[in-house]
């Protein structure tokens, strides 16, 4: 039966394997599921279960071996590399465990990076960056380099960078993995706000059950297969 | 020796060699750079050696007499008998620099008009088969050429070599009657000799005023120690005459020429060291990068109980082994490359060989580079604080 | 839109030692390259300025240099009286019959001797060379044993200063003046009265005849008349061309050797740049992956690293050129292989050399950086994000 609201991520029979020293290791086996717009999903599972791989596929930085993967109706697996890059720039926001900020760029410049791929003018970019940084509460740290910021602050910069282009989906790979409890809660609260107030669809990979509680639903991946356990 | 010490030393060497191979690309490129630098260094030094080759291979029992006023002025032929009478002079001959052009100025090689009867007695290092010598002496338009000259232009006995005269204008042609080989590696075999009497006859008919003159006298003395004495005697003979002379040993004479282009030789010497500095910069960079990336490993080793000298030793060891590897390849390549270069340059550098001293300098340069490049990184590594180092992420 | 320039150059600044060492390696090569070009330019300038375009020099056919040339008295007289020869204010023809001799003089600082060129000039000799000025003392008196010395000779050789005496050809010659020939070859010559010198050296013939043309364009007629005359075995060339050809062998040698050395040395510097750039790429694997994830394309990554390599080259170029510019304080004195006489020239830096050297530096950077940049661009996003 067709859903009344279209899913933003539609995965059917997705498979992915890796080659390790001559051997072919299957990571994902025939996964199928949907993500609705405005969902906040936590992907959990033991190490090697393929949760990061699934995240990478949805984010368009890896290609599946088989099956179909549609984001907002577009079959991203079929896009050639250059167009896929453009697609990511417009539609995906990334949040990494180790923040992945450019150490030689200031907080402002790091947040500005994705906007350099658009046609916005200098002044327009400046406006948006300042706004984004104020939303994550780092206006007074704009000109600081990552080495001058705490872990929590760096992750907040990363979050600002992630939503600056107003993407369809945000993918977060262990966003609180390198943070202490207080900072972690900070970050999770921000993600929740992004989801509830700005309606961003968030897919988060985590091994921390406490972090997973912030999400709407939790899905478990084990040996490349999905289990569903709705949170609320 | 305690067992522990031996084990440490063996592990030491194992660590050095394995570490060098960790970053194959980086090590490979560094070795390549060293090969290029050592090769260039060796070649340049060989070029400088070749420059001095004439002087190096000069005889200490031969004197050269020329006009004291200027090299460009000739001496009267009648001086010969007067010089011959001086005690200590065992033989005398004469030569005129001809300075002709073979097709184009680029094909430079020395040409001399010599006394065909006596000249080669003074130069025993020019080996000529007796039959060829006879053929040369009987053909007044004949010439003797060196092996290197013959090989460069493909001249054979019986060929005619045309020369455009510059000092003695006109179109000249000489028939090759003999090819001489050098007795030693350093003997110049790029020269051409023809009959002075033929030159003189031609001059008598064309410009009589210029005939009966020689460029230089070459004198064989019986006792090398009396060289200075005899030289002074000869010059005294012609003091206050129409053409005053300056007599010096052959070596001094050759060195005089080199001295005139000294600036260029000095420049080449300096430049040969520049290339060493270039590779030093590269090597120092490689070692600095490598050491920086391994700070946490050095901290770990320190924590385990290995001392600062051990760590320094690891770095010096790696740096020196890379340097020596590059040096060995570079030195081995120097020989074939020098050979190819000398073929290219033809008769411009008649003697072109890689000397033992050059090889020694190449090895020294490599060791110096390997050592200096390791100084700062080794110092840094040995001083690393264990706690700071373990926290370091490359 | 590509990766911001600030990202590229700040990464170079973040690893100061590595950037400096790599740039210095390239700087040394640029130094050698630029110095050779400067030497060549100095040589060229010296030789070209030695001759004027509207002067003609007549020598024996295929003599090559004045030293090897002999012009008989009667031949010289014919040449002197050609219609194309200009007249001076005093009504005398602007022609100078000259004799060249080489002598050996001892240097001031080392006692080593070198060949120096002595030129016997006619009365019009100095007038024919407008670039020559007497800066100290005065011009020699015709018919005397007075001589004037070129700047270089006066500085470097014993007895060649004003008031000093040189002894050659069994006579004493007094230096009464010093000439500055504007860095041309005459700076390395000594001039005397041609008749006195010919007598002293017992030379009955001249070496060359210098003429000034009344009309510079009239040269071809003069040339063909002289060269076609069966009585004369002479050839005529414009003075500037004659001297330019004189230094040909030396100039070619310097250029050939210099270029060979620069290319060989550049191999070392390029390898240095490659090592640095490969390390740069390896160290920033996660950043590269992040940039790709954010949507930057492979080409953007490639150009970012190429620009980094270019900046390294540029740094090398600036340092190398700065070092090379100091060479302008030096003068080289050597023997011209063709004329067998002392030649002094300096290093000249001009815009063309600066541009060429800088371009060379940039090329080194690009060649060194190309393969590492390609590797960076080819990296797989997932693998590079996982790199530590």
PDB file of N, CA and C in Angstrom, chain A residues 51-118:
ATOM      1  N   UNK A  51      26.621  -0.149  10.302  1.00  0.00           N
ATOM      2  CA  UNK A  51      25.802   1.050  10.493  1.00  0.00           C
ATOM      3  C   UNK A  51      26.441   2.267   9.867  1.00  0.00           C
ATOM      4  N   UNK A  52      27.773   2.391  10.009  1.00  0.00           N
ATOM      5  CA  UNK A  52      28.435   3.529   9.369  1.00  0.00           C
ATOM      6  C   UNK A  52      28.361   3.408   7.853  1.00  0.00           C
ATOM      7  N   UNK A  53      28.478   2.172   7.366  1.00  0.00           N
ATOM      8  CA  UNK A  53      28.386   1.958   5.926  1.00  0.00           C
ATOM      9  C   UNK A  53      27.033   2.417   5.401  1.00  0.00           C
ATOM     10  N   UNK A  54      25.982   2.071   6.139  1.00  0.00           N
ATOM     11  CA  UNK A  54      24.638   2.466   5.715  1.00  0.00           C
ATOM     12  C   UNK A  54      24.526   3.978   5.686  1.00  0.00           C
ATOM     13  N   UNK A  55      25.071   4.610   6.727  1.00  0.00           N
ATOM     14  CA  UNK A  55      25.053   6.066   6.789  1.00  0.00           C
ATOM     15  C   UNK A  55      25.791   6.678   5.584  1.00  0.00           C
ATOM     16  N   UNK A  56      26.953   6.120   5.278  1.00  0.00           N
ATOM     17  CA  UNK A  56      27.741   6.607   4.154  1.00  0.00           C
ATOM     18  C   UNK A  56      26.983   6.500   2.839  1.00  0.00           C
ATOM     19  N   UNK A  57      26.211   5.398   2.708  1.00  0.00           N
ATOM     20  CA  UNK A  57      25.464   5.204   1.462  1.00  0.00           C
ATOM     21  C   UNK A  57      24.346   6.229   1.351  1.00  0.00           C
ATOM     22  N   UNK A  58      23.644   6.431   2.461  1.00  0.00           N
ATOM     23  CA  UNK A  58      22.547   7.403   2.429  1.00  0.00           C
ATOM     24  C   UNK A  58      23.089   8.799   2.152  1.00  0.00           C
ATOM     25  N   UNK A  59      24.271   9.087   2.718  1.00  0.00           N
ATOM     26  CA  UNK A  59      24.842  10.432   2.541  1.00  0.00           C
ATOM     27  C   UNK A  59      25.459  10.637   1.167  1.00  0.00           C
ATOM     28  N   UNK A  60      25.558   9.560   0.398  1.00  0.00           N
ATOM     29  CA  UNK A  60      26.106   9.709  -0.959  1.00  0.00           C
ATOM     30  C   UNK A  60      27.615   9.786  -1.019  1.00  0.00           C
ATOM     31  N   UNK A  61      28.313   9.314   0.005  1.00  0.00           N
ATOM     32  CA  UNK A  61      29.774   9.287  -0.118  1.00  0.00           C
ATOM     33  C   UNK A  61      30.282   7.880  -0.400  1.00  0.00           C
ATOM     34  N   UNK A  62      29.367   6.959  -0.618  1.00  0.00           N
ATOM     35  CA  UNK A  62      29.737   5.614  -1.011  1.00  0.00           C
ATOM     36  C   UNK A  62      28.636   5.098  -1.926  1.00  0.00           C
ATOM     37  N   UNK A  63      28.950   4.082  -2.745  1.00  0.00           N
ATOM     38  CA  UNK A  63      27.933   3.559  -3.656  1.00  0.00           C
ATOM     39  C   UNK A  63      27.612   2.109  -3.314  1.00  0.00           C
ATOM     40  N   UNK A  64      26.320   1.751  -3.367  1.00  0.00           N
ATOM     41  CA  UNK A  64      25.941   0.363  -3.051  1.00  0.00           C
ATOM     42  C   UNK A  64      26.319  -0.587  -4.191  1.00  0.00           C
ATOM     43  N   UNK A  65      26.408  -1.874  -3.845  1.00  0.00           N
ATOM     44  CA  UNK A  65      26.690  -2.871  -4.871  1.00  0.00           C
ATOM     45  C   UNK A  65      25.408  -3.320  -5.561  1.00  0.00           C
ATOM     46  N   UNK A  66      24.321  -3.295  -4.782  1.00  0.00           N
ATOM     47  CA  UNK A  66      23.052  -3.727  -5.372  1.00  0.00           C
ATOM     48  C   UNK A  66      21.878  -3.113  -4.643  1.00  0.00           C
ATOM     49  N   UNK A  67      20.711  -3.155  -5.235  1.00  0.00           N
ATOM     50  CA  UNK A  67      19.516  -2.603  -4.614  1.00  0.00           C
ATOM     51  C   UNK A  67      19.318  -1.161  -5.047  1.00  0.00           C
ATOM     52  N   UNK A  68      18.304  -0.513  -4.478  1.00  0.00           N
ATOM     53  CA  UNK A  68      18.052   0.879  -4.860  1.00  0.00           C
ATOM     54  C   UNK A  68      18.039   1.783  -3.651  1.00  0.00           C
ATOM     55  N   UNK A  69      18.450   3.004  -3.856  1.00  0.00           N
ATOM     56  CA  UNK A  69      18.550   3.977  -2.778  1.00  0.00           C
ATOM     57  C   UNK A  69      18.078   5.310  -3.344  1.00  0.00           C
ATOM     58  N   UNK A  70      16.895   5.764  -2.875  1.00  0.00           N
ATOM     59  CA  UNK A  70      16.386   7.030  -3.381  1.00  0.00           C
ATOM     60  C   UNK A  70      16.280   8.023  -2.250  1.00  0.00           C
ATOM     61  N   UNK A  71      16.807   9.201  -2.474  1.00  0.00           N
ATOM     62  CA  UNK A  71      16.657  10.272  -1.505  1.00  0.00           C
ATOM     63  C   UNK A  71      15.830  11.364  -2.156  1.00  0.00           C
ATOM     64  N   UNK A  72      14.679  11.635  -1.519  1.00  0.00           N
ATOM     65  CA  UNK A  72      13.758  12.614  -2.084  1.00  0.00           C
ATOM     66  C   UNK A  72      13.442  12.314  -3.548  1.00  0.00           C
ATOM     67  N   UNK A  73      13.297  11.038  -3.835  1.00  0.00           N
ATOM     68  CA  UNK A  73      12.907  10.621  -5.170  1.00  0.00           C
ATOM     69  C   UNK A  73      14.071  10.454  -6.131  1.00  0.00           C
ATOM     70  N   UNK A  74      15.261  10.909  -5.795  1.00  0.00           N
ATOM     71  CA  UNK A  74      16.398  10.802  -6.720  1.00  0.00           C
ATOM     72  C   UNK A  74      17.202   9.539  -6.419  1.00  0.00           C
ATOM     73  N   UNK A  75      17.448   8.768  -7.465  1.00  0.00           N
ATOM     74  CA  UNK A  75      18.260   7.567  -7.321  1.00  0.00           C
ATOM     75  C   UNK A  75      19.716   8.001  -7.266  1.00  0.00           C
ATOM     76  N   UNK A  76      20.226   8.204  -6.072  1.00  0.00           N
ATOM     77  CA  UNK A  76      21.584   8.777  -5.987  1.00  0.00           C
ATOM     78  C   UNK A  76      22.660   7.789  -6.392  1.00  0.00           C
ATOM     79  N   UNK A  77      22.357   6.494  -6.348  1.00  0.00           N
ATOM     80  CA  UNK A  77      23.345   5.504  -6.759  1.00  0.00           C
ATOM     81  C   UNK A  77      23.669   5.623  -8.248  1.00  0.00           C
ATOM     82  N   UNK A  78      22.703   6.184  -8.998  1.00  0.00           N
ATOM     83  CA  UNK A  78      22.903   6.273 -10.445  1.00  0.00           C
ATOM     84  C   UNK A  78      23.594   7.571 -10.854  1.00  0.00           C
ATOM     85  N   UNK A  79      23.762   8.493  -9.916  1.00  0.00           N
ATOM     86  CA  UNK A  79      24.370   9.774 -10.285  1.00  0.00           C
ATOM     87  C   UNK A  79      25.868   9.616 -10.544  1.00  0.00           C
ATOM     88  N   UNK A  80      26.366  10.268 -11.599  1.00  0.00           N
ATOM     89  CA  UNK A  80      27.821  10.260 -11.801  1.00  0.00           C
ATOM     90  C   UNK A  80      28.493  11.117 -10.723  1.00  0.00           C
ATOM     91  N   UNK A  81      29.799  10.889 -10.553  1.00  0.00           N
ATOM     92  CA  UNK A  81      30.501  11.437  -9.391  1.00  0.00           C
ATOM     93  C   UNK A  81      30.375  12.942  -9.214  1.00  0.00           C
ATOM     94  N   UNK A  82      30.564  13.682 -10.290  1.00  0.00           N
ATOM     95  CA  UNK A  82      30.520  15.136 -10.185  1.00  0.00           C
ATOM     96  C   UNK A  82      29.143  15.614  -9.742  1.00  0.00           C
ATOM     97  N   UNK A  83      28.112  15.027 -10.329  1.00  0.00           N
ATOM     98  CA  UNK A  83      26.749  15.434  -9.947  1.00  0.00           C
ATOM     99  C   UNK A  83      26.429  15.004  -8.527  1.00  0.00           C
ATOM    100  N   UNK A  84      26.969  13.864  -8.120  1.00  0.00           N
ATOM    101  CA  UNK A  84      26.753  13.401  -6.759  1.00  0.00           C
ATOM    102  C   UNK A  84      27.350  14.410  -5.769  1.00  0.00           C
ATOM    103  N   UNK A  85      28.533  14.953  -6.134  1.00  0.00           N
ATOM    104  CA  UNK A  85      29.162  15.960  -5.285  1.00  0.00           C
ATOM    105  C   UNK A  85      28.253  17.171  -5.149  1.00  0.00           C
ATOM    106  N   UNK A  86      27.727  17.612  -6.275  1.00  0.00           N
ATOM    107  CA  UNK A  86      26.806  18.760  -6.243  1.00  0.00           C
ATOM    108  C   UNK A  86      25.579  18.445  -5.395  1.00  0.00           C
ATOM    109  N   UNK A  87      25.104  17.206  -5.542  1.00  0.00           N
ATOM    110  CA  UNK A  87      23.908  16.813  -4.797  1.00  0.00           C
ATOM    111  C   UNK A  87      24.176  16.855  -3.296  1.00  0.00           C
ATOM    112  N   UNK A  88      25.334  16.349  -2.894  1.00  0.00           N
ATOM    113  CA  UNK A  88      25.670  16.355  -1.479  1.00  0.00           C
ATOM    114  C   UNK A  88      25.742  17.768  -0.956  1.00  0.00           C
ATOM    115  N   UNK A  89      26.370  18.624  -1.725  1.00  0.00           N
ATOM    116  CA  UNK A  89      26.530  20.004  -1.288  1.00  0.00           C
ATOM    117  C   UNK A  89      25.193  20.638  -0.956  1.00  0.00           C
ATOM    118  N   UNK A  90      24.175  20.318  -1.732  1.00  0.00           N
ATOM    119  CA  UNK A  90      22.872  20.958  -1.551  1.00  0.00           C
ATOM    120  C   UNK A  90      21.965  20.236  -0.562  1.00  0.00           C
ATOM    121  N   UNK A  91      22.191  18.908  -0.426  1.00  0.00           N
ATOM    122  CA  UNK A  91      21.164  18.132   0.276  1.00  0.00           C
ATOM    123  C   UNK A  91      21.581  17.453   1.562  1.00  0.00           C
ATOM    124  N   UNK A  92      22.894  17.381   1.830  1.00  0.00           N
ATOM    125  CA  UNK A  92      23.326  16.619   2.995  1.00  0.00           C
ATOM    126  C   UNK A  92      24.168  17.487   3.925  1.00  0.00           C
ATOM    127  N   UNK A  93      23.928  17.337   5.234  1.00  0.00           N
ATOM    128  CA  UNK A  93      24.788  17.985   6.221  1.00  0.00           C
ATOM    129  C   UNK A  93      25.518  16.911   6.996  1.00  0.00           C
ATOM    130  N   UNK A  94      26.842  17.069   7.215  1.00  0.00           N
ATOM    131  CA  UNK A  94      27.650  16.047   7.870  1.00  0.00           C
ATOM    132  C   UNK A  94      28.085  16.471   9.265  1.00  0.00           C
ATOM    133  N   UNK A  95      27.961  15.532  10.214  1.00  0.00           N
ATOM    134  CA  UNK A  95      28.523  15.753  11.549  1.00  0.00           C
ATOM    135  C   UNK A  95      29.332  14.514  11.897  1.00  0.00           C
ATOM    136  N   UNK A  96      30.650  14.722  12.173  1.00  0.00           N
ATOM    137  CA  UNK A  96      31.560  13.596  12.389  1.00  0.00           C
ATOM    138  C   UNK A  96      31.933  13.463  13.861  1.00  0.00           C
ATOM    139  N   UNK A  97      32.414  12.291  14.228  1.00  0.00           N
ATOM    140  CA  UNK A  97      32.813  12.059  15.617  1.00  0.00           C
ATOM    141  C   UNK A  97      33.955  12.988  16.023  1.00  0.00           C
ATOM    142  N   UNK A  98      34.921  13.159  15.126  1.00  0.00           N
ATOM    143  CA  UNK A  98      36.074  13.994  15.462  1.00  0.00           C
ATOM    144  C   UNK A  98      35.987  15.377  14.804  1.00  0.00           C
ATOM    145  N   UNK A  99      34.732  15.829  14.603  1.00  0.00           N
ATOM    146  CA  UNK A  99      34.395  17.178  14.142  1.00  0.00           C
ATOM    147  C   UNK A  99      34.859  17.442  12.698  1.00  0.00           C
ATOM    148  N   UNK A 100      36.038  16.944  12.326  1.00  0.00           N
ATOM    149  CA  UNK A 100      36.545  17.141  10.950  1.00  0.00           C
ATOM    150  C   UNK A 100      36.501  18.600  10.489  1.00  0.00           C
ATOM    151  N   UNK A 101      36.938  19.489  11.352  1.00  0.00           N
ATOM    152  CA  UNK A 101      37.074  20.880  10.951  1.00  0.00           C
ATOM    153  C   UNK A 101      38.446  21.067  10.316  1.00  0.00           C
ATOM    154  N   UNK A 102      38.577  22.072   9.441  1.00  0.00           N
ATOM    155  CA  UNK A 102      39.897  22.369   8.856  1.00  0.00           C
ATOM    156  C   UNK A 102      40.683  23.146   9.910  1.00  0.00           C
ATOM    157  N   UNK A 103      41.794  22.584  10.373  1.00  0.00           N
ATOM    158  CA  UNK A 103      42.530  23.230  11.465  1.00  0.00           C
ATOM    159  C   UNK A 103      43.050  24.620  11.101  1.00  0.00           C
ATOM    160  N   UNK A 104      43.268  24.872   9.814  1.00  0.00           N
ATOM    161  CA  UNK A 104      43.846  26.174   9.451  1.00  0.00           C
ATOM    162  C   UNK A 104      42.781  27.216   9.148  1.00  0.00           C
ATOM    163  N   UNK A 105      41.504  26.855   9.287  1.00  0.00           N
ATOM    164  CA  UNK A 105      40.440  27.839   9.055  1.00  0.00           C
ATOM    165  C   UNK A 105      39.780  28.191  10.377  1.00  0.00           C
ATOM    166  N   UNK A 106      39.335  29.441  10.498  1.00  0.00           N
ATOM    167  CA  UNK A 106      38.648  29.854  11.714  1.00  0.00           C
ATOM    168  C   UNK A 106      37.250  29.236  11.749  1.00  0.00           C
ATOM    169  N   UNK A 107      36.594  29.379  12.883  1.00  0.00           N
ATOM    170  CA  UNK A 107      35.236  28.858  13.025  1.00  0.00           C
ATOM    171  C   UNK A 107      34.340  29.430  11.919  1.00  0.00           C
ATOM    172  N   UNK A 108      34.466  30.738  11.725  1.00  0.00           N
ATOM    173  CA  UNK A 108      33.678  31.401  10.682  1.00  0.00           C
ATOM    174  C   UNK A 108      33.951  30.750   9.330  1.00  0.00           C
ATOM    175  N   UNK A 109      35.241  30.598   8.998  1.00  0.00           N
ATOM    176  CA  UNK A 109      35.611  30.083   7.679  1.00  0.00           C
ATOM    177  C   UNK A 109      35.183  28.635   7.504  1.00  0.00           C
ATOM    178  N   UNK A 110      35.224  27.873   8.600  1.00  0.00           N
ATOM    179  CA  UNK A 110      34.801  26.485   8.502  1.00  0.00           C
ATOM    180  C   UNK A 110      33.311  26.395   8.177  1.00  0.00           C
ATOM    181  N   UNK A 111      32.520  27.225   8.855  1.00  0.00           N
ATOM    182  CA  UNK A 111      31.076  27.212   8.605  1.00  0.00           C
ATOM    183  C   UNK A 111      30.785  27.715   7.191  1.00  0.00           C
ATOM    184  N   UNK A 112      31.590  28.604   6.721  1.00  0.00           N
ATOM    185  CA  UNK A 112      31.390  29.189   5.383  1.00  0.00           C
ATOM    186  C   UNK A 112      31.691  28.206   4.258  1.00  0.00           C
ATOM    187  N   UNK A 113      32.522  27.206   4.553  1.00  0.00           N
ATOM    188  CA  UNK A 113      32.982  26.289   3.498  1.00  0.00           C
ATOM    189  C   UNK A 113      31.888  25.782   2.550  1.00  0.00           C
ATOM    190  N   UNK A 114      30.798  25.199   3.069  1.00  0.00           N
ATOM    191  CA  UNK A 114      29.785  24.658   2.138  1.00  0.00           C
ATOM    192  C   UNK A 114      29.167  25.758   1.272  1.00  0.00           C
ATOM    193  N   UNK A 115      29.122  26.986   1.790  1.00  0.00           N
ATOM    194  CA  UNK A 115      28.522  28.070   1.000  1.00  0.00           C
ATOM    195  C   UNK A 115      29.394  28.449  -0.189  1.00  0.00           C
ATOM    196  N   UNK A 116      30.677  28.099  -0.163  1.00  0.00           N
ATOM    197  CA  UNK A 116      31.556  28.404  -1.289  1.00  0.00           C
ATOM    198  C   UNK A 116      31.175  27.595  -2.522  1.00  0.00           C
ATOM    199  N   UNK A 117      30.350  26.585  -2.297  1.00  0.00           N
ATOM    200  CA  UNK A 117      29.896  25.774  -3.427  1.00  0.00           C
ATOM    201  C   UNK A 117      28.595  26.303  -4.001  1.00  0.00           C
ATOM    202  N   UNK A 118      28.119  27.438  -3.460  1.00  0.00           N
ATOM    203  CA  UNK A 118      26.894  28.015  -3.991  1.00  0.00           C
ATOM    204  C   UNK A 118      27.234  29.287  -4.761  1.00  0.00           C
TER     205      UNK A 118
END
